[in-house]
Short mmCIF file of C-alpha atoms and ligand atoms in Angstrom, two decimals:
data_model
loop_
_atom_site.label_atom_id
_atom_site.label_comp_id
_atom_site.label_asym_id
_atom_site.label_seq_id
_atom_site.Cartn_x
_atom_site.Cartn_y
_atom_site.Cartn_z
CA UNK S 19 0.00 0.00 0.00
CA UNK S 20 1.72 3.19 -1.12
CA UNK S 21 1.02 6.25 0.98
CA UNK S 22 1.12 9.75 -0.35
CA UNK S 23 4.60 11.20 0.12
CA UNK S 24 4.91 14.73 1.39
CA UNK S 25 8.67 14.69 1.74
CA UNK S 26 11.90 13.01 0.77
CA UNK S 27 11.75 10.25 3.39
CA UNK S 28 8.38 8.93 2.27
CA UNK S 29 9.31 9.33 -1.39
CA UNK S 30 12.33 7.11 -0.86
CA UNK S 31 10.35 4.57 1.14
CA UNK S 32 7.70 4.46 -1.58
CA UNK S 33 10.36 3.99 -4.25
CA UNK S 34 11.37 0.78 -2.52
CA UNK S 35 14.83 2.04 -1.74
CA UNK S 36 16.36 0.78 1.52
CA UNK S 37 16.37 3.99 3.54
CA UNK S 38 18.30 5.28 6.52
CA UNK S 39 17.18 7.72 9.16
CA UNK S 40 19.38 9.19 11.85
CA UNK S 41 18.69 10.82 15.17
CA UNK S 42 19.88 13.99 16.86
CA UNK S 43 19.21 15.27 20.33
CA UNK S 44 18.97 18.98 21.04
CA UNK S 45 20.24 19.23 24.63
CA UNK S 46 19.99 21.75 27.45
CA UNK S 47 21.44 24.57 25.44
CA UNK S 48 20.62 27.63 23.40
CA UNK S 49 23.12 26.64 20.77
CA UNK S 50 22.10 25.11 17.42
CA UNK S 51 25.67 24.39 16.30
CA UNK S 52 25.93 20.83 17.52
CA UNK S 53 22.67 19.72 15.95
CA UNK S 54 23.52 21.36 12.66
CA UNK S 55 26.98 19.83 12.72
CA UNK S 56 25.50 16.40 13.44
CA UNK S 57 23.05 16.85 10.57
CA UNK S 58 25.88 17.72 8.20
CA UNK S 59 27.75 14.55 9.17
CA UNK S 60 24.69 12.41 8.47
CA UNK S 61 23.37 14.31 5.49
CA UNK S 62 24.72 12.22 2.65
CA UNK S 63 23.81 8.95 4.30
CA UNK S 64 20.25 9.35 5.47
CA UNK S 65 16.88 10.32 4.01
CA UNK S 66 15.87 12.17 7.16
CA UNK S 67 16.91 12.80 10.74
CA UNK S 68 14.74 12.48 13.84
CA UNK S 69 14.92 15.34 16.30
CA UNK S 70 14.06 14.09 19.76
CA UNK S 71 11.47 15.76 22.00
CA UNK S 72 12.66 15.91 25.60
CA UNK S 73 13.96 12.32 25.40
CA UNK S 74 13.55 10.25 28.58
CA UNK S 75 11.77 13.29 30.01
CA UNK S 76 14.84 15.52 30.20
CA UNK S 77 14.02 19.18 29.71
CA UNK S 78 15.87 20.17 26.53
CA UNK S 79 15.50 22.69 23.74
CA UNK S 80 12.18 22.13 21.97
CA UNK S 81 12.44 19.86 18.95
CA UNK S 82 10.67 22.05 16.40
CA UNK S 83 13.33 24.73 16.02
CA UNK S 84 16.23 22.32 15.49
CA UNK S 85 14.01 20.36 13.07
CA UNK S 86 13.62 23.54 11.07
CA UNK S 87 17.28 24.48 11.40
CA UNK S 88 18.67 21.20 10.07
CA UNK S 89 16.42 21.57 7.02
CA UNK S 90 17.49 25.18 6.47
CA UNK S 91 21.17 25.04 7.36
CA UNK S 92 22.17 21.47 6.65
CA UNK S 93 19.66 20.72 3.90
CA UNK S 94 18.44 17.46 5.37
CA UNK S 95 14.84 16.56 6.09
CA UNK S 96 13.65 16.30 9.69
CA UNK S 97 11.40 13.83 11.44
CA UNK S 98 9.96 16.05 14.14
CA UNK S 99 9.33 13.90 17.20
CA UNK S 100 6.37 14.95 19.31
CA UNK S 101 5.38 13.40 22.61
CA UNK S 102 2.05 13.88 24.35
CA UNK S 103 3.73 13.93 27.76
CA UNK S 104 4.34 17.67 27.99
CA UNK S 105 1.51 19.21 25.97
CA UNK S 106 -2.24 19.03 26.00
CA UNK S 107 -4.17 18.93 22.74
CA UNK S 108 -4.19 22.72 22.47
CA UNK S 109 -0.42 22.98 22.76
CA UNK S 110 -0.02 20.04 20.37
CA UNK S 111 -2.05 21.64 17.60
CA UNK S 112 -0.15 24.91 18.06
CA UNK S 113 3.12 23.12 17.45
CA UNK S 114 1.70 21.04 14.60
CA UNK S 115 0.54 24.18 12.80
CA UNK S 116 3.88 25.87 13.41
CA UNK S 117 5.63 22.77 12.06
CA UNK S 118 3.51 23.03 8.93
CA UNK S 119 4.39 26.69 8.54
CA UNK S 120 8.10 25.88 8.90
CA UNK S 121 8.02 23.22 6.20
CA UNK S 122 8.37 20.13 8.37
CA UNK S 123 7.43 16.99 6.42
CA UNK S 124 7.36 14.21 9.00
CA UNK S 125 6.03 13.88 12.52
CA UNK S 126 6.80 10.93 14.77
CA UNK S 127 3.85 10.65 17.15
CA UNK S 128 4.92 9.40 20.56
CA UNK S 129 3.46 9.10 24.02
CA UNK S 130 6.83 9.78 25.64
CA UNK S 131 8.61 8.41 28.68
CA UNK S 132 7.02 9.26 31.99
CA UNK S 133 8.07 12.49 33.71
CA UNK S 134 9.31 10.55 36.73
CA UNK S 135 12.15 8.91 34.76
CA UNK S 136 13.59 12.25 33.69
CA UNK S 137 15.57 15.15 35.13
CA UNK S 138 12.51 16.98 36.47
CA UNK S 139 10.51 14.21 38.12
CA UNK S 140 8.38 16.70 40.09
CA UNK S 141 6.67 17.89 36.89
CA UNK S 142 2.96 17.34 36.33
CA UNK S 143 2.66 14.83 33.49
CA UNK S 144 0.13 15.81 30.83
CA UNK S 145 -0.83 12.81 28.66
CA UNK S 146 -4.05 14.54 27.57
CA UNK S 147 -3.72 12.48 24.38
CA UNK S 148 -1.77 9.28 23.84
CA UNK S 149 0.16 8.36 20.71
CA UNK S 150 -3.00 6.82 19.17
CA UNK S 151 -5.31 9.76 19.83
CA UNK S 152 -2.52 12.03 18.62
CA UNK S 153 -2.33 10.10 15.34
CA UNK S 154 -6.10 10.48 15.10
CA UNK S 155 -5.78 14.24 15.57
CA UNK S 156 -3.00 14.48 12.99
CA UNK S 157 -5.04 12.53 10.44
CA UNK S 158 -7.96 14.90 10.86
CA UNK S 159 -5.67 17.89 10.39
CA UNK S 160 -3.92 16.44 7.35
CA UNK S 161 -6.79 14.71 5.57
CA UNK S 162 -9.75 16.89 6.44
CA UNK S 163 -8.18 20.19 7.39
CA UNK S 164 -10.05 20.04 10.69
CA UNK S 165 -9.08 20.11 14.34
CA UNK S 166 -10.50 17.66 16.88
CA UNK S 167 -13.66 19.73 17.20
CA UNK S 168 -14.11 20.03 13.46
CA UNK S 169 -13.03 23.65 13.32
CA UNK S 170 -11.56 24.45 9.96
CA UNK S 171 -7.82 25.02 9.58
CA UNK S 172 -6.74 27.56 7.03
CA UNK S 173 -4.14 26.11 4.71
CA UNK S 174 -3.86 22.78 6.59
CA UNK S 175 -0.37 21.27 6.81
CA UNK S 176 0.69 17.95 5.26
CA UNK S 177 2.91 15.47 7.06
CA UNK S 178 3.84 11.87 6.83
CA UNK S 179 3.16 10.26 10.18
CA UNK S 180 5.48 7.83 11.86
CA UNK S 181 5.08 5.87 15.07
CA UNK S 182 7.47 3.92 17.28
CA UNK S 183 7.44 0.22 18.07
CA UNK S 184 9.11 -1.94 20.69
CA UNK S 185 10.38 -4.96 18.74
CA UNK S 186 11.51 -6.83 21.85
CA UNK S 187 8.31 -6.22 23.81
CA UNK S 188 7.48 -9.15 26.01
CA UNK S 189 4.65 -10.05 25.67
CA UNK S 190 4.63 -9.01 22.01
CA UNK S 191 0.97 -9.54 21.16
CA UNK S 192 -0.42 -6.47 22.99
CA UNK S 193 2.36 -4.38 21.44
CA UNK S 194 1.32 -5.54 17.97
CA UNK S 195 -2.37 -4.90 18.63
CA UNK S 196 -1.51 -1.45 19.88
CA UNK S 197 0.42 -0.72 16.67
CA UNK S 198 -2.48 -2.15 14.68
CA UNK S 199 -4.81 0.37 16.32
CA UNK S 200 -2.65 3.19 15.05
CA UNK S 201 -2.08 1.63 11.65
CA UNK S 202 -5.84 1.41 11.21
CA UNK S 203 -6.05 5.14 11.92
CA UNK S 204 -3.44 5.72 9.23
CA UNK S 205 0.30 5.87 9.78
CA UNK S 206 2.92 6.00 7.05
CA UNK S 207 5.94 4.39 8.64
CA UNK S 208 7.20 2.74 11.81
CA UNK S 209 10.59 3.23 13.46
CA UNK S 210 11.51 0.63 16.04
CA UNK S 211 13.54 0.87 19.20
CA UNK S 212 16.88 -0.83 18.92
CA UNK S 213 17.49 -4.47 18.16
CA UNK S 214 20.79 -6.22 18.77
CA UNK S 215 20.64 -9.06 16.30
CA UNK S 216 19.31 -9.83 12.86
CA UNK S 217 17.23 -12.48 14.57
CA UNK S 218 15.44 -9.93 16.76
CA UNK S 219 14.71 -7.81 13.69
CA UNK S 220 13.49 -10.80 11.73
CA UNK S 221 11.14 -11.98 14.47
CA UNK S 222 9.51 -8.62 14.82
CA UNK S 223 9.24 -7.97 11.10
CA UNK S 224 7.61 -11.35 10.63
CA UNK S 225 5.11 -10.78 13.42
CA UNK S 226 4.31 -7.27 12.16
CA UNK S 227 4.18 -8.07 8.45
CA UNK S 228 0.37 -8.28 8.54
CA UNK S 229 0.29 -4.55 9.31
CA UNK S 230 1.61 -3.81 5.82
CA UNK S 231 3.42 -0.70 6.94
CA UNK S 232 7.05 0.16 6.14
CA UNK S 233 9.24 -0.59 9.15
CA UNK S 234 12.64 0.95 9.84
CA UNK S 235 14.61 -1.19 12.24
CA UNK S 236 16.34 0.69 15.03
CA UNK S 237 20.02 0.16 15.75
CA UNK S 238 22.11 1.90 18.37
CA UNK S 239 25.84 1.25 18.61
CA UNK S 240 27.39 1.59 22.04
CA UNK S 241 29.31 4.76 22.70
CA UNK S 242 31.10 3.10 25.58
CA UNK S 243 31.27 -0.09 27.57
CA UNK S 244 29.71 1.60 30.57
CA UNK S 245 26.72 2.65 28.46
CA UNK S 246 26.27 -0.94 27.33
CA UNK S 247 26.57 -2.25 30.87
CA UNK S 248 24.03 0.25 32.10
CA UNK S 249 21.53 -0.65 29.40
CA UNK S 250 21.89 -4.36 29.93
CA UNK S 251 21.45 -3.92 33.65
CA UNK S 252 18.70 -1.35 33.86
CA UNK S 253 16.65 -1.37 30.68
CA UNK S 254 14.45 -4.44 30.49
CA UNK S 255 13.47 -5.38 26.98
CA UNK S 256 16.96 -4.64 25.69
CA UNK S 257 18.62 -7.90 24.92
CA UNK S 258 22.25 -7.62 23.94
CA UNK S 259 23.59 -11.03 22.89
CA UNK S 260 26.50 -12.35 24.96
CA UNK S 261 28.85 -12.41 21.95
CA UNK S 262 28.40 -8.71 21.36
CA UNK S 263 29.07 -7.95 24.99
CA UNK S 264 32.16 -10.15 24.98
CA UNK S 265 33.54 -8.70 21.75
CA UNK S 266 33.16 -5.16 23.03
CA UNK S 267 34.70 -6.00 26.40
CA UNK S 268 37.64 -7.66 24.69
CA UNK S 269 38.11 -4.67 22.37
CA UNK S 270 38.14 -2.33 25.32
CA UNK S 271 40.79 -4.41 27.08
CA UNK S 272 43.10 -4.76 24.12
CA UNK S 273 42.69 -1.46 22.30
CA UNK S 274 40.78 0.98 24.49
CA UNK S 275 38.15 3.38 23.24
CA UNK S 276 39.23 3.34 19.61
CA UNK S 277 39.02 -0.44 19.49
CA UNK S 278 35.49 -0.30 20.95
CA UNK S 279 34.46 2.02 18.12
CA UNK S 280 35.96 -0.32 15.58
CA UNK S 281 34.26 -3.33 17.10
CA UNK S 282 30.99 -1.41 16.95
CA UNK S 283 31.49 -0.71 13.26
CA UNK S 284 32.15 -4.38 12.68
CA UNK S 285 29.20 -5.66 14.73
CA UNK S 286 26.59 -3.20 13.57
CA UNK S 287 27.86 -3.14 9.98
CA UNK S 288 27.41 -6.89 9.88
CA UNK S 289 23.96 -6.63 11.50
CA UNK S 290 22.93 -4.01 9.00
CA UNK S 291 24.02 -6.18 6.13
CA UNK S 292 22.01 -9.04 7.56
CA UNK S 293 18.86 -6.96 7.97
CA UNK S 294 19.25 -5.56 4.47
CA UNK S 295 19.81 -8.88 2.76
CA UNK S 296 17.57 -11.23 4.71
CA UNK S 297 14.50 -9.21 5.76
CA UNK S 298 11.87 -7.01 4.20
CA UNK S 299 12.66 -4.03 6.44
CA UNK S 300 12.08 -0.68 4.74
CA UNK S 301 15.31 0.60 6.21
CA UNK S 302 17.31 1.38 9.29
CA UNK S 303 16.84 3.99 11.96
CA UNK S 304 20.32 4.57 13.35
CA UNK S 305 20.78 6.22 16.72
CA UNK S 306 24.27 7.31 17.74
CA UNK S 307 23.75 10.41 19.81
CA UNK S 308 27.01 12.30 20.27
CA UNK S 309 29.04 10.14 17.90
CA UNK S 310 27.10 10.48 14.67
CA UNK S 311 30.29 10.05 12.65
CA UNK S 312 30.09 6.31 13.30
CA UNK S 313 26.89 5.87 11.25
CA UNK S 314 28.49 6.51 7.84
CA UNK S 315 31.26 4.10 8.81
CA UNK S 316 28.77 1.40 9.76
CA UNK S 317 26.88 1.86 6.51
CA UNK S 318 30.15 1.68 4.61
CA UNK S 319 31.16 -1.49 6.48
CA UNK S 320 27.83 -3.04 5.56
CA UNK S 321 28.69 -2.42 1.94
CA UNK S 322 25.40 -0.67 1.23
CA UNK U 20 -12.74 3.29 50.05
CA UNK U 21 -10.96 6.56 50.63
CA UNK U 22 -7.41 5.77 51.71
CA UNK U 23 -5.97 8.13 54.28
CA UNK U 24 -2.83 8.42 56.38
CA UNK U 25 -2.17 10.30 59.58
CA UNK U 26 0.03 13.36 59.20
CA UNK U 27 3.42 13.35 60.96
CA UNK U 28 2.87 14.15 64.65
CA UNK U 29 5.27 17.07 64.43
CA UNK U 30 2.96 18.71 61.93
CA UNK U 31 -0.10 18.11 64.09
CA UNK U 32 1.69 19.45 67.16
CA UNK U 33 2.68 22.55 65.23
CA UNK U 34 -0.86 23.23 64.01
CA UNK U 35 -2.34 22.80 67.47
CA UNK U 36 0.34 24.80 69.31
CA UNK U 37 -1.03 27.08 72.05
CA UNK U 38 -4.64 26.28 71.23
CA UNK U 39 -6.90 25.71 74.20
CA UNK U 40 -9.83 23.29 74.39
CA UNK U 41 -9.16 20.82 71.59
CA UNK U 42 -11.80 18.38 70.32
CA UNK U 43 -10.38 15.44 68.42
CA UNK U 44 -12.96 13.94 66.11
CA UNK U 45 -12.51 10.50 64.59
CA UNK U 46 -14.57 9.20 61.68
CA UNK U 47 -16.13 5.74 61.69
CA UNK U 48 -16.22 5.66 57.89
CA UNK U 49 -13.31 4.74 55.59
CA UNK U 50 -10.81 6.32 57.95
CA UNK U 51 -11.78 3.95 60.74
CA UNK U 52 -12.07 0.88 58.54
CA UNK U 53 -8.43 1.15 57.54
CA UNK U 54 -7.56 1.88 61.18
CA UNK U 55 -6.21 5.36 60.71
CA UNK U 56 -8.88 7.66 62.02
CA UNK U 57 -11.52 5.84 64.07
CA UNK U 58 -12.34 6.10 67.76
CA UNK U 59 -9.24 4.22 68.88
CA UNK U 60 -6.92 6.42 66.84
CA UNK U 61 -8.70 9.55 68.07
CA UNK U 62 -7.98 8.46 71.65
CA UNK U 63 -4.36 7.65 70.91
CA UNK U 64 -3.88 11.04 69.25
CA UNK U 65 -5.54 12.69 72.24
CA UNK U 66 -3.04 11.08 74.63
CA UNK U 67 -0.07 11.98 72.46
CA UNK U 68 -1.24 15.57 72.11
CA UNK U 69 -1.78 15.88 75.85
CA UNK U 70 1.67 14.50 76.70
CA UNK U 71 3.32 16.80 74.19
CA UNK U 72 1.38 19.82 75.39
CA UNK U 73 2.23 19.06 79.01
CA UNK U 74 5.92 18.69 78.19
CA UNK U 75 5.86 21.96 76.29
CA UNK U 76 4.30 23.62 79.34
CA UNK U 77 1.10 24.69 77.64
CA UNK U 78 -1.54 26.22 79.86
CA UNK U 79 -4.43 23.94 78.97
CA UNK U 80 -2.96 20.66 77.74
CA UNK U 81 -6.09 18.52 78.03
CA UNK U 82 -8.14 17.49 75.00
CA UNK U 83 -11.26 15.44 74.37
CA UNK U 84 -11.68 12.68 71.81
CA UNK U 85 -14.89 11.48 70.18
CA UNK U 86 -15.76 9.69 66.97
CA UNK U 87 -18.76 10.13 64.71
CA UNK U 88 -20.41 7.86 62.20
CA UNK U 89 -19.41 9.75 59.05
CA UNK U 90 -17.86 13.17 58.82
CA UNK U 91 -18.89 13.54 55.17
CA UNK U 92 -22.60 13.60 56.10
CA UNK U 93 -23.90 17.06 57.03
CA UNK U 94 -26.82 15.64 58.97
CA UNK U 95 -24.69 13.34 61.09
CA UNK U 96 -22.05 16.00 61.69
CA UNK U 97 -24.65 18.57 62.74
CA UNK U 98 -26.36 16.20 65.16
CA UNK U 99 -23.07 15.14 66.73
CA UNK U 100 -21.25 18.45 66.94
CA UNK U 101 -23.87 21.18 67.18
CA UNK U 102 -24.61 20.66 70.89
CA UNK U 103 -20.94 20.61 71.97
CA UNK U 104 -18.96 22.71 69.53
CA UNK U 105 -19.24 25.92 71.54
CA UNK U 106 -17.11 24.32 74.28
CA UNK U 107 -14.07 24.04 72.00
CA UNK U 108 -11.62 26.38 70.35
CA UNK U 109 -10.49 24.00 67.68
CA UNK U 110 -11.38 20.66 66.14
CA UNK U 111 -8.78 18.15 65.05
CA UNK U 112 -10.34 15.93 62.39
CA UNK U 113 -9.29 12.39 61.58
CA UNK U 114 -11.37 12.10 58.43
CA UNK U 115 -10.59 12.58 54.75
CA UNK U 116 -10.65 16.01 53.15
CA UNK U 117 -14.38 15.70 52.52
CA UNK U 118 -15.12 15.32 56.22
CA UNK U 119 -12.79 18.15 57.19
CA UNK U 120 -14.49 20.47 54.73
CA UNK U 121 -17.98 19.41 55.77
CA UNK U 122 -17.19 20.44 59.35
CA UNK U 123 -15.43 23.62 58.18
CA UNK U 124 -18.47 24.52 56.14
CA UNK U 125 -20.97 23.85 58.93
CA UNK U 126 -19.04 25.55 61.74
CA UNK U 127 -17.31 28.43 60.08
CA UNK U 128 -16.28 30.22 63.25
CA UNK U 129 -14.45 27.19 64.66
CA UNK U 130 -10.89 26.40 63.64
CA UNK U 131 -10.60 22.98 62.02
CA UNK U 132 -7.30 21.17 61.79
CA UNK U 133 -6.77 18.18 59.49
CA UNK U 134 -4.72 15.45 61.15
CA UNK U 135 -4.98 13.24 58.07
CA UNK U 136 -3.64 13.31 54.53
CA UNK U 137 -6.16 12.05 52.00
CA UNK U 138 -4.31 9.75 49.62
CA UNK U 139 -6.59 8.11 47.06
CA UNK U 140 -9.58 5.90 46.27
CA UNK U 141 -8.29 2.45 46.77
CA UNK U 142 -8.44 -1.13 47.85
CA UNK U 143 -6.71 -2.95 50.68
CA UNK U 144 -4.60 -5.87 49.56
CA UNK U 145 -4.61 -7.66 52.89
CA UNK U 146 -2.09 -10.28 51.80
CA UNK U 147 0.58 -7.75 50.93
CA UNK U 148 -0.80 -5.32 53.51
CA UNK U 149 -0.74 -2.57 50.94
CA UNK U 150 -3.29 -0.13 49.61
CA UNK U 151 -3.67 0.29 45.87
CA UNK U 152 -5.24 3.18 44.02
CA UNK U 153 -8.06 1.88 41.84
CA UNK U 154 -10.22 4.76 40.61
CA UNK U 155 -9.75 8.47 40.05
CA UNK U 156 -13.48 9.19 39.75
CA UNK U 157 -13.07 10.23 36.14
CA UNK U 158 -16.81 10.63 35.73
CA UNK U 159 -17.30 8.15 32.88
CA UNK U 160 -16.48 4.59 33.75
CA UNK U 161 -14.95 2.44 31.03
CA UNK U 162 -14.24 -0.66 33.13
CA UNK U 163 -16.56 -2.71 30.94
CA UNK U 164 -14.21 -2.22 28.01
CA UNK U 165 -11.04 -2.81 29.92
CA UNK U 166 -11.65 -6.09 31.68
CA UNK U 167 -12.34 -4.48 35.04
CA UNK U 168 -8.93 -2.79 35.24
CA UNK U 169 -8.93 1.00 35.22
CA UNK U 170 -6.33 2.37 32.80
CA UNK U 171 -7.00 5.97 33.82
CA UNK U 172 -5.83 5.19 37.32
CA UNK U 173 -3.63 2.13 37.19
CA UNK U 174 -1.68 3.05 34.06
CA UNK U 175 0.91 5.60 35.13
CA UNK U 176 0.22 7.62 31.98
CA UNK U 177 -3.59 7.20 32.07
CA UNK U 178 -3.46 5.89 28.53
CA UNK U 179 -6.73 5.04 26.81
CA UNK U 180 -4.87 3.18 24.08
CA UNK U 181 -1.99 1.38 25.80
CA UNK U 182 0.35 -0.23 26.50
CA UNK U 183 3.19 2.23 25.98
CA UNK U 184 6.67 1.22 24.93
CA UNK U 185 7.78 1.27 28.54
CA UNK U 186 6.28 -2.03 29.61
CA UNK U 187 8.62 -4.96 30.03
CA UNK U 188 7.56 -8.44 31.08
CA UNK U 189 4.21 -6.99 32.08
CA UNK U 190 5.78 -4.40 34.37
CA UNK U 191 5.58 -0.62 34.20
CA UNK U 192 8.55 1.64 33.47
CA UNK U 193 7.36 3.99 36.19
CA UNK U 194 8.89 2.95 39.48
CA UNK U 195 11.54 0.83 37.80
CA UNK U 196 9.51 -2.11 36.43
CA UNK U 197 8.23 -3.28 39.80
CA UNK U 198 4.51 -2.61 39.41
CA UNK U 199 2.14 -4.32 37.03
CA UNK U 200 1.52 -2.63 33.70
CA UNK U 201 -2.23 -1.99 33.74
CA UNK U 202 -2.48 -2.49 30.00
CA UNK U 203 -0.94 -5.94 30.19
CA UNK U 204 -3.44 -6.82 32.93
CA UNK U 205 -6.19 -5.56 30.64
CA UNK U 206 -4.81 -7.54 27.73
CA UNK U 207 -4.65 -10.76 29.75
CA UNK U 208 -8.18 -10.43 31.10
CA UNK U 209 -9.70 -9.59 27.73
CA UNK U 210 -7.78 -12.36 26.02
CA UNK U 211 -9.04 -14.85 28.57
CA UNK U 212 -12.58 -13.74 27.82
CA UNK U 213 -12.04 -13.82 24.10
CA UNK U 214 -12.70 -10.12 23.88
CA UNK U 215 -9.50 -8.83 22.30
CA UNK U 216 -11.75 -6.76 20.04
CA UNK U 217 -12.25 -4.52 23.07
CA UNK U 218 -8.50 -4.30 23.52
CA UNK U 219 -7.80 -3.36 19.92
CA UNK U 220 -10.68 -0.91 19.80
CA UNK U 221 -9.50 2.66 19.33
CA UNK U 222 -10.68 4.94 22.13
CA UNK U 223 -11.23 8.58 21.17
CA UNK U 224 -9.60 11.43 23.09
CA UNK U 225 -11.35 11.72 26.43
CA UNK U 226 -13.69 14.62 27.05
CA UNK U 227 -12.10 16.03 30.18
CA UNK U 228 -15.06 18.29 30.85
CA UNK U 229 -16.60 15.40 32.76
CA UNK U 230 -13.71 15.45 35.20
CA UNK U 231 -13.29 19.21 35.43
CA UNK U 232 -13.15 20.58 38.98
CA UNK U 233 -15.19 21.43 40.92
CA UNK U 234 -17.78 18.89 39.94
CA UNK U 235 -21.34 18.79 41.18
CA UNK U 236 -24.23 16.47 40.67
CA UNK U 237 -27.93 16.71 41.29
CA UNK U 238 -30.28 13.81 40.83
CA UNK U 239 -33.19 16.12 41.42
CA UNK U 240 -32.71 17.96 38.14
CA UNK U 241 -32.35 14.69 36.25
CA UNK U 242 -35.54 13.26 37.77
CA UNK U 243 -37.47 16.41 36.94
CA UNK U 244 -36.24 16.27 33.37
CA UNK U 245 -37.28 12.65 33.17
CA UNK U 246 -40.81 13.42 34.36
CA UNK U 247 -41.13 16.33 31.96
CA UNK U 248 -40.11 14.13 29.05
S1 LIG F 23 -12.84 4.47 34.39
FE1 LIG F 23 -11.48 4.32 36.16
S2 LIG F 23 -11.41 6.39 37.00
FE2 LIG F 23 -13.17 6.31 35.66
S3 LIG F 23 -14.85 5.79 37.03
FE3 LIG F 23 -14.11 3.86 36.14
S4 LIG F 23 -12.62 3.08 37.63
FE4 LIG F 23 -12.97 5.25 38.12
S1 LIG F 24 4.09 0.55 31.22
FE1 LIG F 24 1.91 0.10 31.19
S2 LIG F 24 1.07 0.99 33.08
FE2 LIG F 24 3.11 1.86 32.77
S3 LIG F 24 2.73 3.78 31.69
FE3 LIG F 24 3.12 2.22 30.11
S4 LIG F 24 1.11 1.41 29.57
FE4 LIG F 24 0.87 2.54 31.48
#
């Protein structure tokens, strides 16, 4: 089922090309330089770049402005991530309209991590909408030019809508049914959280194939051993195979930081090749916050 | 049941400092059932207050403790307190916020001091000896659709279309994956009943006007309307 493409990302997905998306995180700063620099590094390797919206409930620069800036200054399309955690439906439509005015082409509709896991746990969580009701609102805006109360929008914006998926969710069935709910409302693409083996990608893609929606598999190389250890220990649902852990540990011991990077390139390059050649994934969503330079190297290693 | 907890004694001592003629009023409703604010607790608080006041050298350290059937009932409160209230300078209430405000409303010239924090609408899990929040009185119950598990209250994000990506092995990301994910409970119950259609059903954005504060309700108006129609 081909969906109408409003931007480069969806055009490439529709063309059947294996696409890449990247991810950048505006932090607690008033400076755009880092995001723009990151976008420039990724530019020639990805169709679009996600700009995160207060990830894990940390209070950062809002995602809309950097989304606009990477399009303007680095010439690469943005996937504007929007969570329903911090804004009620009024604030959401304000930002959606502004995104339309600024030429944003893609919105990733998310519920968002709970306020209590972030850096301002005292905050009042909003969750007026959830990711499904937000998709519903976006569809009305895009397809009918109407807000939730059927008020007309002048010059309604067009976006391709993405959603997230948890490929390692256990149990998986409720996760799939939840995605199905949103797919039935009308979403254009899915980006998954990270997988750590071709097998994990394959299993999810197989289970989700009935949804007939392009799926970009998430990968996230490890910036450091301590980051990997932390994730393995504290983030349930992230399953890093023993071999990967061992290889990275060994690399650290023998060659330090540089060797860890190289091992990452090897491991994830190989994984990428596997996903590309043995699954029907629409592409890869690569997350390497703070060391974006590694993504082009991984893609190169994969020989894609 | 309304789940309540006694405030720290230090706070109660502070609020009652230098007040003469204290009446401590327990509530035989929810507060008493969960053994926080009934007659027994009113008497214990009375003794503690008296000891503290004596130690502090207050002029009139003595207090009186009583308990009444339900502090949230205007009729009951009036009958119990009207004849005696003039003998006291302040009332220390061991009921939920509804009871405290009922007394405050009825006896506006008397100081009323809450000795209780009102926590939530919940259930007592006697096995684990824990109280769990079950309902936030949202005004429009959807328990039929959700297998008897309230997502508005028991899902940390109050999602109408869960679960979120934060669940792992049926546990919720909030609190570090210790508590049940409400949406996995809902899924399991509906699956057991062969009603996954209710799970997959898309629920529209909630109309929060039904839960907008302050709410009021009159059956009288509804009955009149019904007779007219
Ligand atoms: S849906 Fe939940 S909050 Fe609303 S009335 Fe029912 S149990 Fe209470
Ligand atoms: S993990 Fe489950 S209970 Fe917790 S916020 Fe997500 S859906 Fe709600």
